[in-house]
Amino acid sequence: MSASLLFRPPLALRSWRTYLSKHPYRRHSRTPRHPAVDRGECSLHSSAHIPTHDLSCRATQCAADIATNPALSPASNKTQAPATARRKRVLSGVQPTGTLHLGNYLGAIRNWVNLQELYETYFCVVDLHAITLPHEPKALLEATRQSAATYIACGIDPERANIFVQSHVSAHAELAWLLSCGTPIGWLRKMVQFKEKSQTRGAEEVSTGLLTYPVLMAADILLYQTDVVPVGNDQMQHLELARDIAERMNSKYGGNKWKKLGGRGGRIFKVPDAFIAPVGARVMSLTDGSSKMSKSAELDASRINLLDDRKLIQQKVKRAKTDTLEGLEFGNPHRPEATNLLGIYSLCTGISMDVIAEEVKDMQWGQFKNTLADAVVAHLEPIQQRYHEVIADNTYLDQVMLTASVSHVAPTRTQHLKA
């Protein structure tokens, strides 16, 4: 199967309005629920607006509960959950811009590997979001393939999770337009990321897509009646917008209004919850411990890319910004670089921060950086090996993507609306 077939948009799907009128969403009140839901720690919010702070706290509590309760472990889930039981649904994705780095992996993708054991998962390469900024089409095409291969290399199993390209399912763009028509522009102008980027680039250099892409993000989430969305703190505002849009659409077009239009009434969209990992949700830059590690940062030395070789990783770690204070410690707000590097070491080795703090308290930076570089290299080597195997097998990668996009994702979207 050729790459050109894989990355060609599928045949147009029937309009979203037709699906909504014929197959309204119904609550799964009789469906077995996750134990955390029954305890009220991971339940869907009501239609009332919930402040971002409260949403973050509940999401963090939910994540901590899953991490500490043995009953929610993958092994326990396999033995307790019936094959026919409906799992809560998770959707997440990363833009195929630049090279995926250690922050993407530790903060997002590695958590997805655990989520695929507990939830019905949809992991998307969000290529439509990537075109809000200037890009080279051929480079974006290749980056899309590389991102999909990286998902698999990091442990996402195509047999248990849906890995697909956003643009292959045209309903993402269709729903985004319908949601845009019902979303006040004032909501979008409040988005912090838009304000920052528009001030940096200037009004004439910022595209309309940069203003409206949070609506496309909302469409990505609401399209699949998503229960839980893994997000970092910097994306919480966008998730809150998706919740507000869902509630607004339910209020304006759901319930009795829907019945009068010939539908069966009820809630149109499920209001999604947030999942924030207890650790690793925000890996910081190697050159500035107060800034998030980013693909868009000008300095490549600010990040460790997942495909960097041993020598390059050692160079980047060696040159990472540190302070002049004696000893190493975690959690000191005046030493963000120390907290970041120790956190990366903990995440790569699996050693708790308490043990690490005792181990490195008398170390000099030079000694610790050698230890950190070795840990990062050892952690990334199997991922890099698997990546090269996947990216070299065009037939396998194409089949994974095509199967998810055509055979599972698009039909499942219809089934979810019928549910």
GROMACS .gro file of C-alpha atoms in nm:
model
  419
    1MET     CA    1   0.000   0.000   0.000
    2SER     CA    2   0.149   0.330  -0.104
    3ALA     CA    3   0.204   0.632   0.116
    4SER     CA    4  -0.001   0.842  -0.125
    5LEU     CA    5  -0.305   0.626  -0.052
    6LEU     CA    6  -0.250   0.648   0.321
    7PHE     CA    7  -0.238   1.025   0.331
    8ARG     CA    8  -0.521   1.086   0.087
    9PRO     CA    9  -0.834   1.216   0.265
   10PRO     CA   10  -1.111   0.952   0.275
   11LEU     CA   11  -1.440   0.980   0.088
   12ALA     CA   12  -1.669   1.249   0.224
   13LEU     CA   13  -1.877   1.134   0.517
   14ARG     CA   14  -2.244   1.217   0.547
   15SER     CA   15  -2.310   1.549   0.711
   16TRP     CA   16  -2.291   1.583   1.085
   17ARG     CA   17  -2.638   1.729   1.100
   18THR     CA   18  -2.788   1.416   0.943
   19TYR     CA   19  -2.619   1.197   1.202
   20LEU     CA   20  -2.734   1.416   1.489
   21SER     CA   21  -3.093   1.417   1.371
   22LYS     CA   22  -3.107   1.040   1.326
   23HIS     CA   23  -2.879   0.914   1.603
   24PRO     CA   24  -2.892   1.140   1.910
   25TYR     CA   25  -2.661   1.074   2.199
   26ARG     CA   26  -2.806   0.886   2.495
   27ARG     CA   27  -2.652   0.849   2.835
   28HIS     CA   28  -2.498   0.510   2.915
   29SER     CA   29  -2.668   0.493   3.252
   30ARG     CA   30  -2.670   0.112   3.261
   31THR     CA   31  -2.313   0.067   3.144
   32PRO     CA   32  -2.062  -0.066   3.402
   33ARG     CA   33  -1.847   0.222   3.517
   34HIS     CA   34  -1.489   0.262   3.627
   35PRO     CA   35  -1.454   0.222   4.009
   36ALA     CA   36  -1.319   0.577   4.033
   37VAL     CA   37  -1.645   0.703   3.883
   38ASP     CA   38  -1.857   0.526   4.145
   39ARG     CA   39  -1.657   0.696   4.418
   40GLY     CA   40  -1.727   1.036   4.260
   41GLU     CA   41  -1.360   1.106   4.191
   42CYS     CA   42  -1.363   1.073   3.815
   43SER     CA   43  -1.725   1.144   3.723
   44LEU     CA   44  -1.841   1.367   3.445
   45HIS     CA   45  -1.929   1.716   3.555
   46SER     CA   46  -2.281   1.844   3.541
   47SER     CA   47  -2.385   2.108   3.291
   48ALA     CA   48  -2.300   2.382   3.542
   49HIS     CA   49  -1.977   2.571   3.473
   50ILE     CA   50  -1.685   2.448   3.684
   51PRO     CA   51  -1.384   2.677   3.737
   52THR     CA   52  -1.057   2.567   3.582
   53HIS     CA   53  -0.898   2.539   3.926
   54ASP     CA   54  -1.163   2.291   4.044
   55LEU     CA   55  -1.138   2.096   3.722
   56SER     CA   56  -0.761   2.071   3.762
   57CYS     CA   57  -0.789   1.954   4.122
   58ARG     CA   58  -1.043   1.684   4.040
   59ALA     CA   59  -0.843   1.572   3.740
   60THR     CA   60  -0.527   1.546   3.948
   61GLN     CA   61  -0.713   1.349   4.214
   62CYS     CA   62  -0.844   1.113   3.947
   63ALA     CA   63  -0.494   1.061   3.811
   64ALA     CA   64  -0.350   0.999   4.156
   65ASP     CA   65  -0.627   0.751   4.230
   66ILE     CA   66  -0.553   0.550   3.917
   67ALA     CA   67  -0.181   0.555   3.995
   68THR     CA   68  -0.217   0.432   4.355
   69ASN     CA   69  -0.516   0.197   4.354
   70PRO     CA   70  -0.412  -0.161   4.267
   71ALA     CA   71  -0.766  -0.237   4.154
   72LEU     CA   72  -0.717   0.003   3.864
   73SER     CA   73  -0.388  -0.147   3.747
   74PRO     CA   74  -0.364  -0.295   3.393
   75ALA     CA   75  -0.336  -0.651   3.526
   76SER     CA   76  -0.638  -0.607   3.751
   77ASN     CA   77  -0.836  -0.448   3.469
   78LYS     CA   78  -0.772  -0.744   3.241
   79THR     CA   79  -0.911  -0.991   3.494
   80GLN     CA   80  -1.204  -0.787   3.624
   81ALA     CA   81  -1.345  -0.599   3.326
   82PRO     CA   82  -1.573  -0.805   3.100
   83ALA     CA   83  -1.478  -0.796   2.733
   84THR     CA   84  -1.813  -0.639   2.649
   85ALA     CA   85  -1.807  -0.371   2.919
   86ARG     CA   86  -1.788  -0.016   2.787
   87ARG     CA   87  -1.467   0.153   2.891
   88LYS     CA   88  -1.449   0.526   2.934
   89ARG     CA   89  -1.317   0.690   2.620
   90VAL     CA   90  -0.990   0.886   2.595
   91LEU     CA   91  -0.868   1.104   2.307
   92SER     CA   92  -0.538   1.285   2.277
   93GLY     CA   93  -0.291   1.392   2.011
   94VAL     CA   94   0.032   1.574   1.931
   95GLN     CA   95   0.106   1.806   1.639
   96PRO     CA   96   0.350   1.665   1.379
   97THR     CA   97   0.563   1.980   1.384
   98GLY     CA   98   0.931   1.952   1.459
   99THR     CA   99   1.066   1.641   1.627
  100LEU     CA  100   0.897   1.482   1.925
  101HIS     CA  101   1.111   1.535   2.232
  102LEU     CA  102   1.153   1.405   2.583
  103GLY     CA  103   0.886   1.643   2.714
  104ASN     CA  104   0.628   1.508   2.467
  105TYR     CA  105   0.713   1.155   2.570
  106LEU     CA  106   0.739   1.190   2.950
  107GLY     CA  107   0.456   1.442   2.972
  108ALA     CA  108   0.207   1.278   2.735
  109ILE     CA  109   0.288   0.973   2.524
  110ARG     CA  110   0.420   0.754   2.806
  111ASN     CA  111   0.101   0.817   3.002
  112TRP     CA  112  -0.098   0.709   2.695
  113VAL     CA  113   0.065   0.366   2.716
  114ASN     CA  114  -0.091   0.315   3.059
  115LEU     CA  115  -0.425   0.463   2.954
  116GLN     CA  116  -0.469   0.213   2.671
  117GLU     CA  117  -0.495  -0.059   2.936
  118LEU     CA  118  -0.777   0.114   3.123
  119TYR     CA  119  -0.971   0.303   2.857
  120GLU     CA  120  -1.096   0.291   2.500
  121THR     CA  121  -0.827   0.508   2.346
  122TYR     CA  122  -0.795   0.729   2.036
  123PHE     CA  123  -0.451   0.877   1.968
  124CYS     CA  124  -0.440   1.122   1.683
  125VAL     CA  125  -0.168   1.290   1.479
  126VAL     CA  126  -0.328   1.635   1.464
  127ASP     CA  127  -0.195   1.755   1.128
  128LEU     CA  128  -0.477   2.009   1.078
  129HIS     CA  129  -0.357   2.197   1.387
  130ALA     CA  130  -0.006   2.205   1.241
  131ILE     CA  131  -0.106   2.416   0.940
  132THR     CA  132  -0.206   2.717   1.151
  133LEU     CA  133   0.160   2.823   1.115
  134PRO     CA  134   0.377   2.840   0.800
  135HIS     CA  135   0.485   2.491   0.697
  136GLU     CA  136   0.635   2.290   0.414
  137PRO     CA  137   0.378   2.035   0.285
  138LYS     CA  138   0.632   1.761   0.210
  139ALA     CA  139   0.798   1.806   0.546
  140LEU     CA  140   0.460   1.794   0.721
  141LEU     CA  141   0.373   1.473   0.538
  142GLU     CA  142   0.694   1.308   0.652
  143ALA     CA  143   0.657   1.444   1.006
  144THR     CA  144   0.307   1.295   1.021
  145ARG     CA  145   0.444   0.951   0.938
  146GLN     CA  146   0.726   0.994   1.187
  147SER     CA  147   0.484   1.092   1.463
  148ALA     CA  148   0.271   0.784   1.401
  149ALA     CA  149   0.581   0.562   1.405
  150THR     CA  150   0.692   0.727   1.729
  151TYR     CA  151   0.357   0.654   1.894
  152ILE     CA  152   0.406   0.284   1.819
  153ALA     CA  153   0.774   0.288   1.921
  154CYS     CA  154   0.684   0.441   2.257
  155GLY     CA  155   0.447   0.155   2.335
  156ILE     CA  156   0.109   0.243   2.186
  157ASP     CA  157  -0.029  -0.089   2.062
  158PRO     CA  158  -0.240  -0.065   1.742
  159GLU     CA  159  -0.425  -0.378   1.859
  160ARG     CA  160  -0.551  -0.199   2.169
  161ALA     CA  161  -0.559   0.167   2.066
  162ASN     CA  162  -0.670   0.361   1.759
  163ILE     CA  163  -0.381   0.553   1.599
  164PHE     CA  164  -0.496   0.776   1.316
  165VAL     CA  165  -0.436   1.101   1.130
  166GLN     CA  166  -0.679   1.383   1.206
  167SER     CA  167  -0.727   1.494   0.844
  168HIS     CA  168  -0.828   1.141   0.738
  169VAL     CA  169  -1.159   1.180   0.921
  170SER     CA  170  -1.332   1.474   0.755
  171ALA     CA  171  -1.589   1.503   1.035
  172HIS     CA  172  -1.326   1.681   1.247
  173ALA     CA  173  -1.331   1.980   1.012
  174GLU     CA  174  -1.707   1.953   0.955
  175LEU     CA  175  -1.790   1.966   1.324
  176ALA     CA  176  -1.536   2.243   1.384
  177TRP     CA  177  -1.724   2.468   1.143
  178LEU     CA  178  -2.061   2.396   1.307
  179LEU     CA  179  -1.918   2.461   1.653
  180SER     CA  180  -1.754   2.783   1.529
  181CYS     CA  181  -2.094   2.913   1.426
  182GLY     CA  182  -2.214   2.872   1.784
  183THR     CA  183  -1.904   2.989   1.970
  184PRO     CA  184  -1.877   3.357   2.075
  185ILE     CA  185  -1.560   3.515   1.937
  186GLY     CA  186  -1.505   3.678   2.276
  187TRP     CA  187  -1.432   3.333   2.418
  188LEU     CA  188  -1.157   3.277   2.162
  189ARG     CA  189  -0.996   3.616   2.217
  190LYS     CA  190  -0.945   3.525   2.582
  191MET     CA  191  -0.720   3.230   2.497
  192VAL     CA  192  -0.379   3.299   2.649
  193GLN     CA  193  -0.181   3.122   2.377
  194PHE     CA  194  -0.347   3.329   2.104
  195LYS     CA  195  -0.272   3.650   2.291
  196GLU     CA  196   0.093   3.557   2.334
  197LYS     CA  197   0.151   3.447   1.976
  198SER     CA  198  -0.038   3.739   1.822
  199GLN     CA  199   0.164   3.985   2.028
  200THR     CA  200   0.488   3.815   1.927
  201ARG     CA  201   0.416   3.790   1.553
  202GLY     CA  202   0.187   4.088   1.500
  203ALA     CA  203  -0.172   4.099   1.376
  204GLU     CA  204  -0.077   4.082   1.007
  205GLU     CA  205   0.130   3.765   1.055
  206VAL     CA  206  -0.120   3.569   1.263
  207SER     CA  207  -0.371   3.355   1.074
  208THR     CA  208  -0.739   3.321   1.157
  209GLY     CA  209  -0.669   2.952   1.216
  210LEU     CA  210  -0.456   3.042   1.517
  211LEU     CA  211  -0.760   3.216   1.666
  212THR     CA  212  -1.009   2.940   1.587
  213TYR     CA  213  -0.799   2.628   1.634
  214PRO     CA  214  -0.929   2.581   1.995
  215VAL     CA  215  -1.268   2.519   1.834
  216LEU     CA  216  -1.112   2.249   1.615
  217MET     CA  217  -0.961   2.104   1.931
  218ALA     CA  218  -1.307   2.102   2.085
  219ALA     CA  219  -1.440   1.926   1.776
  220ASP     CA  220  -1.167   1.662   1.805
  221ILE     CA  221  -1.279   1.590   2.160
  222LEU     CA  222  -1.657   1.617   2.129
  223LEU     CA  223  -1.675   1.420   1.804
  224TYR     CA  224  -1.605   1.096   1.988
  225GLN     CA  225  -1.812   1.170   2.300
  226THR     CA  226  -1.483   1.166   2.487
  227ASP     CA  227  -1.494   1.101   2.862
  228VAL     CA  228  -1.137   1.190   2.961
  229VAL     CA  229  -0.872   1.410   2.796
  230PRO     CA  230  -0.507   1.392   2.907
  231VAL     CA  231  -0.384   1.751   2.926
  232GLY     CA  232  -0.099   1.954   3.070
  233ASN     CA  233  -0.160   2.264   3.276
  234ASP     CA  234  -0.094   2.483   2.970
  235GLN     CA  235  -0.381   2.317   2.783
  236MET     CA  236  -0.636   2.335   3.063
  237GLN     CA  237  -0.786   2.657   2.929
  238HIS     CA  238  -0.852   2.491   2.594
  239LEU     CA  239  -1.023   2.196   2.759
  240GLU     CA  240  -1.236   2.433   2.962
  241LEU     CA  241  -1.337   2.600   2.635
  242ALA     CA  242  -1.435   2.261   2.491
  243ARG     CA  243  -1.651   2.201   2.799
  244ASP     CA  244  -1.814   2.543   2.763
  245ILE     CA  245  -1.885   2.481   2.394
  246ALA     CA  246  -2.039   2.142   2.469
  247GLU     CA  247  -2.264   2.291   2.737
  248ARG     CA  248  -2.363   2.580   2.509
  249MET     CA  249  -2.455   2.345   2.222
  250ASN     CA  250  -2.647   2.117   2.457
  251SER     CA  251  -2.837   2.415   2.596
  252LYS     CA  252  -2.917   2.572   2.258
  253TYR     CA  253  -2.997   2.262   2.056
  254GLY     CA  254  -3.047   1.969   2.293
  255GLY     CA  255  -3.337   1.852   2.507
  256ASN     CA  256  -3.688   1.948   2.397
  257LYS     CA  257  -3.554   2.174   2.122
  258TRP     CA  258  -3.402   1.870   1.960
  259LYS     CA  259  -3.732   1.682   1.990
  260LYS     CA  260  -3.915   1.962   1.812
  261LEU     CA  261  -3.668   1.927   1.524
  262GLY     CA  262  -3.754   1.559   1.491
  263GLY     CA  263  -3.482   1.415   1.713
  264ARG     CA  264  -3.516   1.214   2.031
  265GLY     CA  265  -3.394   1.488   2.262
  266GLY     CA  266  -3.138   1.466   2.538
  267ARG     CA  267  -2.781   1.582   2.556
  268ILE     CA  268  -2.595   1.618   2.226
  269PHE     CA  269  -2.237   1.621   2.352
  270LYS     CA  270  -2.074   1.462   2.652
  271VAL     CA  271  -1.886   1.717   2.865
  272PRO     CA  272  -1.528   1.586   2.891
  273ASP     CA  273  -1.318   1.556   3.205
  274ALA     CA  274  -0.945   1.621   3.239
  275PHE     CA  275  -0.667   1.377   3.321
  276ILE     CA  276  -0.348   1.533   3.455
  277ALA     CA  277  -0.067   1.290   3.533
  278PRO     CA  278   0.067   1.324   3.891
  279VAL     CA  279   0.425   1.358   3.758
  280GLY     CA  280   0.583   1.436   3.426
  281ALA     CA  281   0.304   1.661   3.305
  282ARG     CA  282   0.542   1.949   3.242
  283VAL     CA  283   0.906   1.885   3.148
  284MET     CA  284   1.100   2.208   3.128
  285SER     CA  285   1.362   2.344   2.888
  286LEU     CA  286   1.729   2.252   2.937
  287THR     CA  287   1.824   2.616   2.887
  288ASP     CA  288   1.554   2.775   3.105
  289GLY     CA  289   1.400   2.584   3.393
  290SER     CA  290   1.101   2.819   3.401
  291SER     CA  291   0.995   2.750   3.039
  292LYS     CA  292   0.836   2.435   2.903
  293MET     CA  293   1.042   2.211   2.675
  294SER     CA  294   0.910   2.295   2.328
  295LYS     CA  295   0.944   2.182   1.967
  296SER     CA  296   0.910   2.541   1.851
  297ALA     CA  297   1.199   2.677   2.060
  298GLU     CA  298   1.476   2.816   1.840
  299LEU     CA  299   1.757   2.645   2.031
  300ASP     CA  300   1.775   2.272   1.969
  301ALA     CA  301   1.991   2.254   2.281
  302SER     CA  302   1.682   2.338   2.488
  303ARG     CA  303   1.533   1.992   2.433
  304ILE     CA  304   1.629   1.628   2.405
  305ASN     CA  305   1.469   1.487   2.092
  306LEU     CA  306   1.356   1.126   2.109
  307LEU     CA  307   1.582   1.037   1.814
  308ASP     CA  308   1.897   1.215   1.937
  309ASP     CA  309   2.196   0.981   1.947
  310ARG     CA  310   2.406   0.911   2.256
  311LYS     CA  311   2.671   1.173   2.181
  312LEU     CA  312   2.419   1.450   2.121
  313ILE     CA  313   2.225   1.367   2.437
  314GLN     CA  314   2.543   1.379   2.640
  315GLN     CA  315   2.633   1.717   2.491
  316LYS     CA  316   2.290   1.865   2.563
  317VAL     CA  317   2.280   1.741   2.920
  318LYS     CA  318   2.634   1.860   2.984
  319ARG     CA  319   2.544   2.210   2.860
  320ALA     CA  320   2.208   2.225   3.041
  321LYS     CA  321   2.163   2.534   3.252
  322THR     CA  322   2.229   2.492   3.625
  323ASP     CA  323   2.298   2.717   3.922
  324THR     CA  324   2.606   2.782   4.137
  325LEU     CA  325   2.464   2.662   4.467
  326GLU     CA  326   2.620   2.365   4.639
  327GLY     CA  327   2.432   2.037   4.647
  328LEU     CA  328   2.126   1.930   4.450
  329GLU     CA  329   1.769   1.953   4.571
  330PHE     CA  330   1.417   1.909   4.438
  331GLY     CA  331   1.123   2.146   4.485
  332ASN     CA  332   1.308   2.467   4.564
  333PRO     CA  333   1.125   2.741   4.368
  334HIS     CA  334   1.451   2.935   4.344
  335ARG     CA  335   1.622   2.642   4.171
  336PRO     CA  336   1.391   2.545   3.879
  337GLU     CA  337   1.673   2.387   3.676
  338ALA     CA  338   1.761   2.154   3.962
  339THR     CA  339   1.399   2.050   4.000
  340ASN     CA  340   1.368   1.988   3.626
  341LEU     CA  341   1.684   1.779   3.584
  342LEU     CA  342   1.614   1.572   3.893
  343GLY     CA  343   1.258   1.520   3.774
  344ILE     CA  344   1.379   1.394   3.435
  345TYR     CA  345   1.618   1.156   3.611
  346SER     CA  346   1.336   1.022   3.828
  347LEU     CA  347   1.106   0.969   3.529
  348CYS     CA  348   1.375   0.791   3.325
  349THR     CA  349   1.491   0.562   3.605
  350GLY     CA  350   1.169   0.506   3.799
  351ILE     CA  351   1.345   0.599   4.124
  352SER     CA  352   1.137   0.805   4.367
  353MET     CA  353   1.230   1.165   4.432
  354ASP     CA  354   1.291   1.098   4.802
  355VAL     CA  355   1.553   0.834   4.721
  356ILE     CA  356   1.712   1.054   4.455
  357ALA     CA  357   1.725   1.357   4.684
  358GLU     CA  358   1.923   1.156   4.937
  359GLU     CA  359   2.146   1.008   4.667
  360VAL     CA  360   2.245   1.337   4.502
  361LYS     CA  361   2.236   1.586   4.789
  362ASP     CA  362   2.615   1.604   4.805
  363MET     CA  363   2.684   1.567   4.430
  364GLN     CA  364   2.835   1.831   4.207
  365TRP     CA  365   2.656   1.916   3.884
  366GLY     CA  366   2.926   1.763   3.667
  367GLN     CA  367   2.894   1.425   3.833
  368PHE     CA  368   2.514   1.427   3.826
  369LYS     CA  369   2.495   1.531   3.461
  370ASN     CA  370   2.697   1.225   3.359
  371THR     CA  371   2.458   1.006   3.556
  372LEU     CA  372   2.155   1.181   3.405
  373ALA     CA  373   2.284   1.149   3.047
  374ASP     CA  374   2.344   0.775   3.092
  375ALA     CA  375   1.991   0.731   3.230
  376VAL     CA  376   1.830   0.920   2.940
  377VAL     CA  377   2.031   0.728   2.679
  378ALA     CA  378   1.941   0.393   2.836
  379HIS     CA  379   1.573   0.488   2.849
  380LEU     CA  380   1.553   0.605   2.487
  381GLU     CA  381   1.760   0.331   2.319
  382PRO     CA  382   1.478   0.071   2.294
  383ILE     CA  383   1.236   0.339   2.171
  384GLN     CA  384   1.480   0.446   1.899
  385GLN     CA  385   1.538   0.085   1.794
  386ARG     CA  386   1.165   0.018   1.765
  387TYR     CA  387   1.111   0.347   1.580
  388HIS     CA  388   1.363   0.259   1.309
  389GLU     CA  389   1.197  -0.081   1.265
  390VAL     CA  390   0.851   0.073   1.222
  391ILE     CA  391   0.949   0.364   0.995
  392ALA     CA  392   1.141   0.124   0.767
  393ASP     CA  393   0.834  -0.096   0.717
  394ASN     CA  394   0.613   0.127   0.502
  395THR     CA  395   0.355  -0.145   0.446
  396TYR     CA  396   0.303  -0.204   0.817
  397LEU     CA  397   0.280   0.166   0.907
  398ASP     CA  398   0.042   0.238   0.619
  399GLN     CA  399  -0.179  -0.053   0.718
  400VAL     CA  400  -0.197   0.059   1.081
  401MET     CA  401  -0.301   0.410   0.984
  402LEU     CA  402  -0.546   0.308   0.715
  403THR     CA  403  -0.708   0.043   0.932
  404ALA     CA  404  -0.765   0.288   1.217
  405SER     CA  405  -0.886   0.574   0.997
  406VAL     CA  406  -1.123   0.380   0.771
  407SER     CA  407  -1.214   0.058   0.950
  408HIS     CA  408  -1.235   0.175   1.312
  409VAL     CA  409  -1.234   0.550   1.369
  410ALA     CA  410  -1.489   0.672   1.113
  411PRO     CA  411  -1.742   0.388   1.171
  412THR     CA  412  -1.696   0.409   1.549
  413ARG     CA  413  -1.776   0.779   1.533
  414THR     CA  414  -2.115   0.686   1.386
  415GLN     CA  415  -2.174   0.412   1.641
  416HIS     CA  416  -2.099   0.647   1.929
  417LEU     CA  417  -2.363   0.885   1.808
  418LYS     CA  418  -2.612   0.601   1.795
  419ALA     CA  419  -2.528   0.497   2.151
   0.00000   0.00000   0.00000
